[in-house]
Amino acid sequence: MRRSLLIRWIAVSALVAVAAIAATAWLAAQTTSGAIQQEQGQVFADDGTIYQGLLSYAATHPNWDGAGPVVRKYADATGRRVVLTTPQGKVIASSDPDPGRLPAQPSVVIDPLSVDPGLGVPSTPDRIDPAAVGPYELTAQEKQALMNVAHKVQACMERYAGFADIEVSPGGHPRVTVQDPFAMTRCGELSLEQPVDTEEAALDKLNQLVSACFGRNAQSGAAVQLAPVTWTFAGPVSGATDPAARNCVTSARREQLTPYVAPAAWLYITEKGSDQPPSGFTLSAENRVRLVKVAGLILLLTIVVTGLASIRLIRPLHALTGAAQRMKAGESGARVRVRGKDEIARLAVAFNDMSEARERLEAARKAMVSDVAHELRTPLSNIRGWLEATQDGISRLDDELVASLLEEALHLQHIVDDLQDLALADAGSLRVHPEPIDANVLLTQLAAAHAQRADAAGVRLTVPLMAEPELTADPVRLRQSLDNLVSNAVRHTPSGGSVTVTGRRDGGDVVFEVADTGVGIAPEDLPHVFDRFWRADRSRTRGSGGSGLGLAIVRNLAEAHGGTAAVTSTPDHGSTFTLRFPMNGS
């Protein structure tokens, strides 16, 4: 992984993406869960508020005639559509002028004599709303008289206990509460625990209804244990333990309170302008702001992490860019530091190699210019010197001088031709024109062309014919390559030595070898043999060592044929130059 920039970048991106997704998912889950719980709790609270408000109205009013303003008040407070109907579907009150279509089932039934405990509304054990007091409601005179007594008891208790509070029942009956029970007995608080005339009359009526129920149960053969209903601050209470007796008390209480409370009604709570119940989830503005803030923080962290990773990855590219710009400005030897083994490190290595190659090429170019100038200067100087001497009358333009000048001109022509061939090779324009040829004809011509020079140098030149001479090559360029190799071999072979030119088939290739028994080439010089203007002995001139371009041309011609040029050599034992190229041409 550390060796691949692509894998590292993918890993960093995946890690950032996973972290961002995980953080966003966690935030969304937390925020959504909290929002759902909050909104569901709000829906439940709104429904409970509407239910409790209308239930309180029903417990304190004998009918629903004035319920319209109450319905609209709670609808405006909760943002809901509230519709109240009879069990038969007749609209009693609605928050909308046109209630429209209602759901199939009501949200809740409002009945103060049968309170729904699921909405958290307080009620008595018999599910009767405590606010439904009916005949137990005290008169104004009774309330005032009891309140006067309550204030006196409160003042007394505060002298003993330090603090006392007055609590008033839904029917208007007060009592004083205190933490110290002895203060209650000293101040006569028990006088407030007795029912007044209104409560006594209502309690008597309730007992009559209970007795009638007991009588009906007795006639039906049910065994009922009669227990009188007594008054307490919380309301009428029966000491009966028998289920039938308790049912009679509950039934009697509902019968007694029915004329004083509104009849049961169906309550519909829906979304405003719709017949659908409240959705239970609407993302609040606060939660939306929270989501935006945390999402922005996650985005910022993602950008920071990605930016740091990118800077670390791009820093080597900046170094490469700077080195390339310095190289463009002419600085030689620009290098960058290599770290790691990833793609950028390999790019840095390639850049350093390119810089070194460019430096070598620049040095070779400068050396080539110097060598070309040196090679051209000698024959030009000779020609100019002889011509000036002739012009000044020092020398006479005879046949010998003309021959010498012609030889120098031929040297110049040879150098120019070699340079042109190299220029064509550098430009990729060095073309060969392969054609079927007989290699033995070419070898015979080669032997005849160099026989006189070899004899003059005391070198034995041997050119055996090939067994299978048919091949495809450019005859002019092939002859040029072999001429250069044979000329070099004869030049570097001392008198008494030999030069052998052989040709043979090697699979699908044709191989020509020029072997001599000359001075050979040192091992450290072998890699430079085919370089331009290279000479093993730098002190040699063209007359003794050639221009230094022949072997470079040989290599280019071999490559133009789709082949190679190679050399093996042993110092003081000779060298062997090998041309290898496809038998059927490039």
XYZ file of C-alpha atoms in Angstrom:
586
model
C 0.000 0.000 0.000
C 2.855 2.401 0.820
C 4.250 1.875 -2.680
C 1.118 2.963 -4.536
C -0.035 6.581 -4.569
C -3.347 5.531 -6.095
C -4.091 3.038 -3.312
C -3.045 5.548 -0.652
C -5.262 8.229 -2.142
C -8.188 5.805 -2.416
C -7.609 4.682 1.182
C -7.501 8.268 2.468
C -10.618 9.200 0.482
C -12.438 6.077 1.692
C -11.432 6.785 5.289
C -12.632 10.383 5.054
C -15.862 9.276 3.363
C -16.505 6.575 5.981
C -15.827 9.001 8.827
C -18.075 11.650 7.255
C -20.846 9.138 6.551
C -20.607 7.676 10.056
C -20.663 11.107 11.679
C -23.553 12.254 9.494
C -25.491 9.044 10.119
C -24.917 9.337 13.859
C -25.971 12.959 13.833
C -29.033 12.237 11.733
C -30.003 9.307 13.962
C -29.517 11.288 17.154
C -31.222 14.401 15.869
C -34.044 12.534 14.175
C -34.646 10.271 17.159
C -34.636 13.225 19.505
C -36.819 15.222 17.150
C -39.259 12.338 16.750
C -39.456 11.845 20.498
C -39.810 15.558 21.021
C -42.416 15.982 18.322
C -44.314 12.879 19.374
C -44.249 14.107 22.942
C -45.459 17.486 21.703
C -48.282 15.838 19.745
C -49.250 13.812 22.806
C -49.114 16.931 24.981
C -51.186 18.932 22.491
C -53.792 16.180 22.274
C -53.838 15.938 26.073
C -54.202 19.704 26.412
C -57.145 19.794 24.013
C -58.754 16.781 25.656
C -58.298 18.099 29.183
C -59.551 21.554 28.283
C -62.730 20.264 26.637
C -63.175 17.677 29.412
C -63.036 20.435 32.025
C -65.621 22.366 30.040
C -67.873 19.292 29.864
C -67.485 18.642 33.624
C -68.612 22.167 34.529
C -71.350 22.764 31.932
C -74.622 20.891 31.424
C -74.306 21.089 27.601
C -71.985 22.050 24.728
C -73.725 25.268 23.717
C -70.747 27.525 24.440
C -67.976 25.164 23.405
C -67.189 26.870 20.060
C -64.790 29.539 21.448
C -63.058 26.891 23.576
C -62.528 24.634 20.539
C -61.103 27.484 18.458
C -58.832 28.606 21.314
C -57.177 25.200 21.608
C -56.990 24.821 17.824
C -55.128 28.132 17.520
C -52.819 27.244 20.415
C -51.799 23.866 18.976
C -52.066 24.489 15.232
C -54.510 21.615 14.815
C -57.954 21.252 13.351
C -60.352 20.434 16.200
C -63.891 19.178 15.580
C -66.392 18.120 18.245
C -69.424 16.010 17.281
C -72.182 13.977 18.868
C -71.878 10.180 18.767
C -74.319 10.336 15.835
C -71.870 12.541 13.846
C -73.592 15.914 14.237
C -71.040 18.722 14.525
C -71.158 20.454 17.896
C -68.221 22.826 17.379
C -65.371 23.125 14.861
C -62.230 25.233 14.510
C -62.912 25.449 10.740
C -66.061 27.046 9.348
C -66.406 23.993 7.108
C -65.327 20.897 9.041
C -65.214 18.859 5.821
C -64.618 15.149 5.912
C -63.648 13.587 9.247
C -61.607 10.456 9.979
C -63.431 7.167 10.391
C -62.651 7.026 14.114
C -62.548 9.891 16.637
C -59.310 10.760 18.365
C -60.964 10.375 21.777
C -64.404 10.396 23.440
C -64.984 13.267 25.837
C -67.110 12.077 28.740
C -66.500 13.575 32.202
C -68.247 10.552 33.730
C -65.886 8.101 31.954
C -62.443 9.660 31.694
C -59.856 8.079 29.372
C -56.869 7.322 31.653
C -54.522 6.891 28.672
C -54.131 10.654 28.191
C -52.824 11.321 31.696
C -55.856 13.317 32.846
C -56.481 12.981 36.638
C -59.663 11.199 37.645
C -61.214 9.327 40.553
C -61.004 5.520 40.825
C -64.466 5.339 39.192
C -63.083 7.372 36.206
C -65.248 10.410 37.016
C -63.638 13.789 36.436
C -63.010 15.471 39.831
C -64.203 18.746 38.294
C -67.677 17.217 37.832
C -69.076 18.270 41.235
C -72.652 18.950 40.186
C -74.887 19.210 43.308
C -71.796 19.293 45.530
C -70.977 22.844 44.345
C -71.173 25.107 47.440
C -73.165 28.312 47.450
C -71.376 31.647 47.598
C -72.347 32.144 51.257
C -71.002 28.702 52.178
C -67.762 29.315 50.356
C -67.276 32.671 52.085
C -68.051 31.300 55.525
C -65.694 28.349 55.113
C -62.951 30.576 53.699
C -63.186 32.854 56.780
C -62.748 29.831 59.018
C -59.870 28.598 56.837
C -57.993 31.918 57.160
C -58.321 31.813 60.961
C -57.080 28.224 61.077
C -54.193 29.116 58.760
C -53.130 32.010 60.999
C -53.268 29.752 64.044
C -51.253 26.990 62.415
C -48.602 29.384 61.213
C -47.976 30.359 64.849
C -47.165 26.730 65.681
C -45.794 25.323 62.420
C -44.460 28.431 60.729
C -46.232 27.740 57.442
C -49.699 26.574 56.387
C -51.505 26.489 53.053
C -55.187 26.632 52.043
C -56.381 24.067 49.509
C -59.809 24.380 47.836
C -61.743 21.438 46.348
C -63.450 21.646 42.936
C -66.753 22.187 44.793
C -65.350 25.189 46.662
C -64.707 23.538 50.046
C -61.421 24.773 51.610
C -59.039 23.073 54.001
C -55.723 23.987 55.617
C -52.670 21.779 55.107
C -49.627 21.774 57.350
C -46.715 19.429 58.044
C -47.219 19.386 61.856
C -50.277 17.223 62.777
C -50.391 18.616 66.365
C -50.925 22.105 64.975
C -54.036 20.833 63.221
C -55.618 19.604 66.481
C -54.693 22.752 68.410
C -56.222 25.084 65.830
C -59.484 23.226 65.233
C -58.779 22.429 61.570
C -61.038 19.416 61.896
C -64.046 21.751 61.703
C -63.269 22.231 57.987
C -63.444 18.463 57.386
C -67.199 18.323 57.950
C -69.694 18.657 55.044
C -71.906 21.730 54.845
C -75.627 21.743 54.089
C -75.254 21.595 50.305
C -72.887 18.660 50.527
C -75.101 16.917 53.102
C -78.137 17.226 50.833
C -76.258 15.896 47.812
C -74.792 13.090 49.869
C -78.291 12.097 51.117
C -79.541 12.022 47.541
C -76.570 9.855 46.530
C -77.226 7.377 49.323
C -80.836 7.132 48.201
C -79.721 6.283 44.667
C -77.262 3.749 46.061
C -79.968 2.167 48.196
C -82.253 1.911 45.176
C -79.487 0.125 43.300
C -78.974 -2.218 46.228
C -82.697 -2.901 46.261
C -82.718 -3.807 42.591
C -79.791 -6.145 43.108
C -81.541 -7.777 46.075
C -84.660 -8.396 44.009
C -82.543 -10.079 41.384
C -81.129 -12.393 44.025
C -77.681 -10.849 44.240
C -76.138 -10.673 47.715
C -75.052 -7.101 48.271
C -73.459 -5.749 51.433
C -74.791 -2.266 51.956
C -72.305 0.393 53.050
C -73.256 4.076 53.316
C -71.466 6.697 51.214
C -69.627 9.299 53.295
C -68.256 12.732 52.426
C -64.577 13.553 52.220
C -62.659 16.548 50.938
C -61.936 14.595 47.746
C -65.624 13.773 47.248
C -68.122 11.042 48.144
C -66.481 7.787 49.243
C -68.019 4.371 49.945
C -66.522 1.876 52.345
C -68.024 -1.045 50.441
C -65.647 -3.789 49.434
C -68.110 -5.895 47.485
C -67.725 -5.349 43.688
C -71.474 -5.141 43.241
C -71.694 -2.500 45.963
C -68.918 -0.469 44.332
C -70.681 -0.709 40.981
C -73.844 0.614 42.636
C -71.975 3.596 44.089
C -70.381 4.377 40.684
C -73.688 4.010 38.876
C -75.444 6.222 41.461
C -72.779 8.908 41.177
C -73.034 8.998 37.384
C -76.840 9.126 37.637
C -76.600 11.979 40.132
C -74.046 13.986 38.019
C -75.577 13.417 34.581
C -77.855 16.500 34.638
C -74.886 18.719 35.590
C -72.346 17.710 32.909
C -72.319 17.880 29.114
C -73.205 14.666 27.300
C -70.481 12.480 25.811
C -69.006 13.829 22.563
C -66.531 12.652 19.953
C -63.355 14.682 19.510
C -61.483 14.730 16.183
C -57.942 16.172 16.131
C -56.292 16.366 12.675
C -53.724 18.402 10.771
C -54.987 21.845 9.885
C -56.813 21.785 6.544
C -56.698 17.981 6.383
C -58.593 14.952 7.586
C -55.350 13.151 8.499
C -54.249 12.757 12.126
C -51.127 14.660 13.247
C -48.001 13.175 11.576
C -46.080 13.073 14.824
C -42.864 14.339 13.237
C -42.013 17.704 11.793
C -38.366 18.699 12.048
C -38.289 21.888 14.034
C -36.300 24.958 13.048
C -33.964 24.363 15.986
C -33.203 20.820 14.843
C -32.702 21.985 11.263
C -30.211 24.608 12.430
C -28.448 21.963 14.496
C -28.242 19.626 11.519
C -26.832 22.404 9.331
C -24.224 23.377 11.946
C -22.971 19.852 12.575
C -23.061 18.991 8.852
C -20.992 22.121 8.224
C -18.532 21.052 10.917
C -18.243 17.595 9.347
C -17.701 19.196 5.936
C -15.014 21.473 7.378
C -13.219 18.551 9.030
C -13.469 16.583 5.786
C -11.947 19.471 3.834
C -9.154 19.878 6.398
C -8.270 16.171 6.442
C -8.441 15.916 2.657
C -6.400 19.105 2.308
C -3.666 17.835 4.636
C -3.532 14.522 2.795
C -3.461 16.318 -0.555
C -0.651 18.635 0.573
C 1.384 15.641 1.679
C 0.791 13.913 -1.636
C 1.312 17.009 -3.807
C 4.477 18.298 -2.091
C 6.745 16.008 -4.193
C 4.969 17.228 -7.339
C 5.810 20.821 -6.384
C 9.438 19.792 -6.005
C 9.336 18.180 -9.449
C 7.725 21.292 -10.927
C 10.411 23.521 -9.399
C 13.194 21.300 -10.697
C 11.646 21.254 -14.179
C 11.393 25.062 -14.168
C 15.033 25.351 -13.095
C 15.990 22.978 -15.879
C 13.989 25.123 -18.328
C 15.870 28.199 -17.117
C 19.134 26.509 -18.109
C 20.287 24.990 -14.831
C 22.046 21.710 -15.400
C 21.975 18.798 -13.038
C 18.584 19.638 -11.457
C 17.602 16.838 -9.061
C 14.745 16.074 -6.674
C 14.844 14.039 -3.498
C 13.314 10.574 -3.783
C 11.179 9.389 -0.863
C 9.320 6.113 -0.718
C 8.556 3.765 -3.579
C 5.162 4.939 -4.827
C 4.257 6.384 -8.223
C 5.578 9.853 -7.366
C 8.845 8.356 -6.137
C 9.176 6.452 -9.419
C 8.390 9.676 -11.271
C 11.123 11.439 -9.284
C 13.585 8.668 -10.172
C 12.618 8.972 -13.843
C 13.025 12.756 -13.639
C 16.481 12.423 -12.109
C 17.425 9.906 -14.808
C 16.117 12.285 -17.466
C 18.082 15.152 -15.915
C 21.247 13.069 -15.919
C 20.627 11.976 -19.523
C 19.979 15.569 -20.531
C 23.194 16.610 -18.817
C 25.098 13.889 -20.656
C 23.475 14.861 -23.970
C 24.332 18.497 -23.381
C 27.920 17.538 -22.638
C 27.949 15.331 -25.745
C 26.488 18.165 -27.820
C 29.182 20.558 -26.646
C 31.837 17.950 -27.239
C 30.417 17.242 -30.702
C 30.487 20.929 -31.632
C 34.066 21.105 -30.450
C 34.977 17.911 -32.330
C 33.258 19.051 -35.532
C 35.092 22.373 -35.357
C 38.348 20.532 -34.751
C 37.754 18.070 -37.614
C 36.839 20.831 -40.045
C 39.605 23.195 -38.971
C 42.520 21.001 -40.073
C 41.556 20.418 -43.739
C 40.255 23.985 -44.081
C 43.476 25.361 -42.636
C 45.509 23.230 -45.055
C 43.455 24.330 -48.046
C 43.598 27.982 -47.020
C 47.343 27.832 -46.304
C 48.208 26.325 -49.696
C 45.904 28.715 -51.533
C 47.413 31.759 -49.765
C 50.919 30.459 -50.480
C 50.003 30.088 -54.125
C 48.473 33.565 -54.208
C 51.589 35.068 -52.657
C 53.776 33.271 -55.182
C 55.476 31.145 -52.543
C 54.104 27.931 -53.985
C 53.160 26.900 -57.460
C 49.799 25.305 -58.304
C 51.107 22.108 -59.855
C 49.509 18.673 -60.112
C 50.862 17.546 -56.772
C 49.346 20.557 -54.947
C 46.026 20.105 -56.743
C 45.952 16.467 -55.669
C 46.687 17.475 -52.063
C 43.953 20.095 -52.091
C 41.548 17.595 -53.627
C 42.340 15.098 -50.902
C 41.588 17.730 -48.215
C 38.328 18.610 -49.993
C 37.386 14.942 -50.059
C 38.077 14.785 -46.330
C 35.737 17.737 -45.801
C 33.109 16.127 -48.010
C 33.397 12.893 -46.077
C 32.923 14.689 -42.729
C 29.926 16.642 -44.078
C 28.349 13.462 -45.457
C 28.830 11.710 -42.123
C 27.308 14.649 -40.266
C 24.347 14.685 -42.649
C 23.734 10.975 -42.063
C 23.827 11.523 -38.299
C 21.474 14.502 -38.588
C 19.014 12.386 -40.580
C 19.241 9.645 -37.940
C 18.615 12.138 -35.121
C 15.602 13.534 -36.973
C 14.235 10.060 -37.642
C 14.577 10.647 -41.370
C 17.356 8.188 -42.085
C 15.641 5.841 -44.509
C 16.796 2.588 -46.041
C 15.410 0.998 -49.187
C 15.567 -2.774 -48.750
C 15.586 -4.943 -51.814
C 16.556 -8.534 -52.549
C 20.306 -8.713 -53.037
C 23.067 -11.275 -53.395
C 25.368 -10.814 -50.415
C 28.260 -12.523 -52.202
C 28.288 -9.804 -54.857
C 28.504 -7.192 -52.106
C 31.283 -9.084 -50.311
C 33.261 -9.442 -53.547
C 33.025 -5.688 -54.153
C 34.054 -5.020 -50.551
C 37.168 -7.211 -50.878
C 38.190 -5.540 -54.125
C 37.688 -2.016 -52.719
C 39.895 -2.570 -49.657
C 42.475 -4.969 -51.065
C 44.926 -2.264 -52.102
C 44.758 -0.444 -48.741
C 45.155 -3.723 -46.822
C 48.169 -4.698 -48.931
C 49.736 -1.282 -48.369
C 49.285 -1.695 -44.593
C 50.646 -5.241 -44.635
C 47.302 -6.657 -43.471
C 45.792 -9.858 -44.833
C 42.149 -9.249 -45.810
C 39.949 -12.366 -46.011
C 36.332 -12.203 -47.276
C 34.828 -15.703 -47.723
C 31.554 -16.067 -49.592
C 28.256 -16.986 -47.919
C 26.576 -20.377 -48.394
C 23.128 -18.730 -48.579
C 23.701 -15.213 -49.897
C 20.078 -14.225 -50.570
C 18.818 -11.480 -48.262
C 16.785 -8.262 -48.251
C 18.624 -5.052 -47.390
C 19.604 -1.637 -48.701
C 22.749 -2.489 -50.703
C 24.166 1.056 -50.537
C 23.714 1.428 -46.770
C 24.901 -2.114 -46.048
C 28.029 -1.523 -48.168
C 28.565 1.796 -46.345
C 28.395 0.045 -42.939
C 30.810 -2.715 -43.944
C 33.164 -0.182 -45.551
C 33.396 1.736 -42.275
C 34.030 -1.411 -40.265
C 36.683 -2.739 -42.648
C 38.421 0.663 -42.889
C 38.610 0.866 -39.075
C 39.826 -2.732 -38.815
C 42.607 -2.193 -41.380
C 43.599 1.108 -39.774
C 43.924 -0.421 -36.274
C 45.608 -3.692 -37.294
C 49.413 -3.625 -37.338
C 51.419 -4.994 -40.233
C 51.329 -8.772 -40.345
C 47.856 -8.910 -38.889
C 44.612 -10.006 -40.526
C 41.040 -8.783 -41.063
C 38.262 -11.293 -41.766
C 34.758 -10.428 -43.000
C 32.185 -13.219 -42.720
C 28.457 -13.463 -43.337
C 26.048 -16.169 -42.175
C 22.453 -17.022 -41.411
C 21.358 -17.203 -37.762
C 17.724 -18.278 -37.626
C 15.728 -15.476 -39.221
C 18.614 -13.019 -38.992
C 21.634 -12.233 -41.139
C 24.905 -11.675 -39.262
C 28.016 -9.965 -40.652
C 31.201 -10.006 -38.578
C 34.384 -8.010 -39.128
C 37.164 -9.466 -36.985
C 40.734 -8.165 -36.769
C 43.889 -9.020 -34.899
C 44.639 -5.433 -34.038
C 45.361 -3.588 -30.810
C 41.872 -4.190 -29.398
C 39.789 -1.903 -27.184
C 40.033 -1.506 -23.430
C 36.967 -2.814 -21.472
C 36.191 0.625 -20.047
C 36.032 2.038 -23.601
C 33.705 -0.582 -25.056
C 30.431 1.214 -23.992
C 31.582 4.334 -25.904
C 32.752 2.725 -29.141
C 29.622 3.766 -31.077
C 29.534 7.302 -29.615
C 30.139 10.190 -31.963
C 33.699 11.477 -32.283
C 34.925 8.838 -29.868
C 38.509 7.642 -30.247
C 40.365 5.322 -27.939
C 43.392 7.541 -28.459
C 42.357 11.199 -28.255
C 45.637 12.318 -29.734
C 44.818 10.753 -33.097
C 43.966 12.956 -36.042
C 41.726 12.149 -38.944
C 44.680 10.910 -40.852
C 45.505 8.321 -38.249
C 42.288 7.831 -36.383
C 39.399 8.875 -38.602
C 36.709 11.415 -37.839
C 35.124 9.402 -35.045
C 31.734 9.347 -36.838
C 31.980 6.061 -38.755
C 30.925 3.717 -35.970
C 28.059 5.985 -34.900
C 26.793 5.854 -38.499
C 27.176 2.055 -38.540
C 24.966 1.741 -35.486
C 22.290 4.073 -36.944
C 22.265 2.181 -40.254
C 21.890 -1.134 -38.416
C 18.982 0.249 -36.405
C 17.416 1.624 -39.610
C 17.425 -1.980 -40.896
C 15.726 -3.080 -37.657
C 18.909 -4.635 -36.339
C 21.796 -3.984 -33.968
C 25.508 -3.294 -33.965
C 27.775 -4.783 -31.290
C 31.446 -5.214 -30.497
C 33.621 -7.575 -28.513
C 37.301 -6.966 -27.974
C 40.359 -8.191 -26.131
C 43.234 -5.723 -25.772
C 46.305 -6.704 -27.873
C 44.336 -9.566 -29.468
C 41.840 -7.791 -31.676
C 38.184 -6.842 -31.960
C 35.067 -8.259 -33.593
C 32.259 -5.966 -34.827
C 28.899 -7.638 -35.484
C 25.948 -6.431 -37.581
C 22.716 -8.317 -37.050
C 19.412 -7.557 -38.792
C 16.368 -9.453 -40.079
C 16.947 -11.461 -43.225
C 13.809 -10.042 -44.865
C 14.549 -6.431 -44.087
C 13.304 -4.080 -41.370
